Amino acid sequence: MKKLIRLGVPTKCGGRWSESTIGSILGNEKFIGDTCLQKGFIADHLTKQWKSNSGELPKYYVEGSHEAIIDRETFKAVQIEMARRAAKANHPRKLTFSEFSGLITCKKCGAKFRKKVSGVGTKYAKVVWACATYTYRGKHECAAKRIPEDILEEKCTEVLGLAEYDPNLLSGKITAIAVPDDGVLVFTFKDGTEQTATWENRSRRESWTDEMRQTARERALGGADNG
Ligand SMILES: [Zn+2]
């Protein structure tokens, strides 16, 4: 933002560059060639009031709808970096829309799973989906385990019988994902049928918290002392 102002680069509407404008540019899926349809809708046809779509209507995520000018890897890295900085500044940033938005329900508490970045600021930083109750009210209210996004993609690919992950097929065929318990995903398909898939963390180390590492370290040291 500072650099654009310094270089005298104009904004689309001629106003001042703001953090939120930069944030929406950096998080806009259009730059990686994707389009999210029905991000918002006209809530009142008389006043023509526009409302952001927070699950009232389905959203459609179209991958590769046009030519990308930013590669996916860079885009994802930027999302993680923005989340890292937001966490540092103590105002967790909502990540941009994805094909899983509003789709995953926690059966322990009834809340939706939301996208976030775990392990912010470490080399284990990754995109995960977490129960909103767990995120906003704490583990004592709902202890549902977070689901890494790559696991979700892998399981969707599996239940749809695809060779490769395809977010377009997902939004057309899977209507809901329920999480009755940790490591269990119940997929509901458009025709009403259901399929259950299970998962486990690939590497235990990746899911370890600093506290768990410290305990393990102390235990290891204690063992050395005894020996
Ligand atoms: Zn929950």
XYZ file of C-alpha atoms and ligand atoms in Angstrom, residues 106 108-111 131 133-134 142 144, ligand 1:
11
model
C -19.496 -30.268 12.961
C -20.528 -32.397 17.881
C -21.863 -28.832 18.162
C -23.727 -28.062 14.932
C -21.415 -25.251 13.769
C -15.101 -25.963 13.744
C -17.065 -23.095 17.962
C -13.571 -24.478 18.523
C -16.093 -28.040 21.140
C -13.491 -31.169 17.154
Zn -17.883 -28.220 16.810
